[in-house]
């Protein structure tokens, strides 16, 4: 069964930290690059960070040095992709999702997890 479930969001103060987690079930999520996406108020969903199965990481310019993506893949095709977010800014507010990078032709999305950064 292919499934993505995100968790760990919440309310954070400017400069604060949150750690997001994604439980990914399915072989494709174990072998393909995975990443985090976010959709802010009134904005389209955008890519934030990615990590390959070998551990190579890439980040959107605005989050470099503040966010860290990691992944753990298991033989039973269960994977966990985390996003450690530090030095949060109001513009980081949005609903965060995990998925393959790049996205497949008809991607399925999990429920996402809401991050709100406020003073």
Coordinates of C-alpha atoms in Angstrom, one line a residue:
X1 CA 0.0 0.0 0.0
X2 CA 1.4 3.4 -1.0
X3 CA 0.9 6.0 1.7
X4 CA 2.4 9.3 2.9
X5 CA 1.6 10.6 6.3
X6 CA 3.1 13.9 7.6
X7 CA 3.3 15.0 11.2
X8 CA 5.1 17.4 13.5
X9 CA 3.8 20.7 12.4
X10 CA 2.5 23.4 14.8
X11 CA 2.9 26.9 15.9
X12 CA 6.4 28.3 16.3
X13 CA 7.8 31.7 17.1
X14 CA 10.0 33.6 14.8
X15 CA 13.5 32.1 15.2
X16 CA 12.1 28.9 16.7
X17 CA 12.4 25.3 15.5
X18 CA 10.1 22.5 14.4
X19 CA 10.8 19.0 13.3
X20 CA 8.6 17.4 10.6
X21 CA 8.3 13.7 10.0
X22 CA 6.9 11.8 7.0
X23 CA 6.0 8.1 7.2
X24 CA 6.2 6.8 3.6
X25 CA 5.0 3.3 2.8
X26 CA 5.9 1.8 -0.6
X27 CA 8.9 0.6 -2.5
X28 CA 9.1 3.6 -4.8
X29 CA 9.4 5.9 -1.8
X30 CA 12.4 3.9 -0.6
X31 CA 14.4 3.9 -3.8
X32 CA 13.6 7.3 -5.4
X33 CA 14.7 10.8 -4.1
X34 CA 12.3 12.2 -1.6
X35 CA 11.6 15.7 -0.5
X36 CA 9.4 18.2 1.2
X37 CA 7.0 20.6 -0.4
X38 CA 5.0 23.4 1.1
X39 CA 2.0 25.6 0.2
X40 CA 1.7 28.9 1.8
X41 CA -1.4 31.1 2.0
X42 CA -2.4 32.1 -1.5
X43 CA 0.6 30.4 -3.0
X44 CA 1.1 27.3 -5.2
X45 CA 2.8 24.3 -3.7
X46 CA 6.6 24.7 -3.9
X47 CA 9.6 22.4 -3.5
X48 CA 11.6 23.0 -0.3
X49 CA 14.2 20.2 0.1
X50 CA 15.2 16.9 -1.4
X51 CA 17.4 13.9 -0.5
X52 CA 18.4 11.0 -2.6
X53 CA 18.6 7.4 -1.5
X54 CA 22.4 7.9 -1.2
X55 CA 22.0 10.9 1.0
X56 CA 22.7 13.8 -1.4
X57 CA 20.7 16.8 -0.2
X58 CA 19.4 19.9 -2.1
X59 CA 17.5 22.9 -0.7
X60 CA 15.5 25.8 -1.9
X61 CA 17.8 28.8 -1.6
X62 CA 15.7 30.5 1.1
X63 CA 16.0 27.6 3.5
X64 CA 19.7 26.8 3.0
X65 CA 21.5 26.8 6.3
X66 CA 18.2 26.6 8.3
X67 CA 16.5 23.4 7.2
X68 CA 18.0 19.9 7.2
X69 CA 16.4 16.9 5.5
X70 CA 17.1 13.3 6.5
X71 CA 15.8 9.9 5.6
X72 CA 15.7 6.4 7.0
X73 CA 14.7 3.6 4.7
X74 CA 13.9 0.0 5.9
X75 CA 13.9 -3.3 4.1
X76 CA 10.1 -3.5 4.6
X77 CA 9.6 -0.5 2.2
X78 CA 8.8 1.8 5.1
X79 CA 10.7 5.1 5.1
X80 CA 10.9 8.1 7.3
X81 CA 11.8 11.5 5.9
X82 CA 12.4 14.3 8.4
X83 CA 12.8 18.0 8.1
X84 CA 14.5 19.8 10.9
X85 CA 13.5 23.5 10.6
X86 CA 15.5 26.1 12.6
X87 CA 15.5 29.9 12.6
X88 CA 11.9 29.9 11.3
X89 CA 10.6 32.9 9.5
X90 CA 7.0 34.1 8.9
X91 CA 7.4 33.2 5.2
X92 CA 8.0 29.5 6.2
X93 CA 4.3 29.4 7.2
X94 CA 2.4 26.9 5.1
X95 CA 1.2 23.3 4.9
X96 CA 4.1 20.9 4.4
X97 CA 4.0 17.7 2.4
X98 CA 6.5 15.0 1.5
X99 CA 6.7 13.2 -1.8
X100 CA 9.0 12.0 -4.5
X101 CA 11.4 14.4 -6.2
X102 CA 10.7 15.1 -9.0
X103 CA 7.0 14.5 -8.7
X104 CA 5.5 11.6 -10.7
X105 CA 3.0 12.3 -13.4
X106 CA -0.1 11.9 -11.2
X107 CA 1.2 12.3 -7.6
X108 CA -0.8 11.3 -4.6
X109 CA -0.5 13.5 -1.6
X110 CA -0.8 12.9 2.1
X111 CA -2.7 15.2 4.4
X112 CA 0.3 17.4 5.0
X113 CA 1.1 19.1 8.3
X114 CA 0.5 22.8 9.1
X115 CA 3.4 25.0 10.1
X116 CA 2.6 28.5 11.4
X117 CA 5.4 30.9 12.3
X118 CA 4.3 34.0 14.2
X119 CA 5.6 36.6 16.6

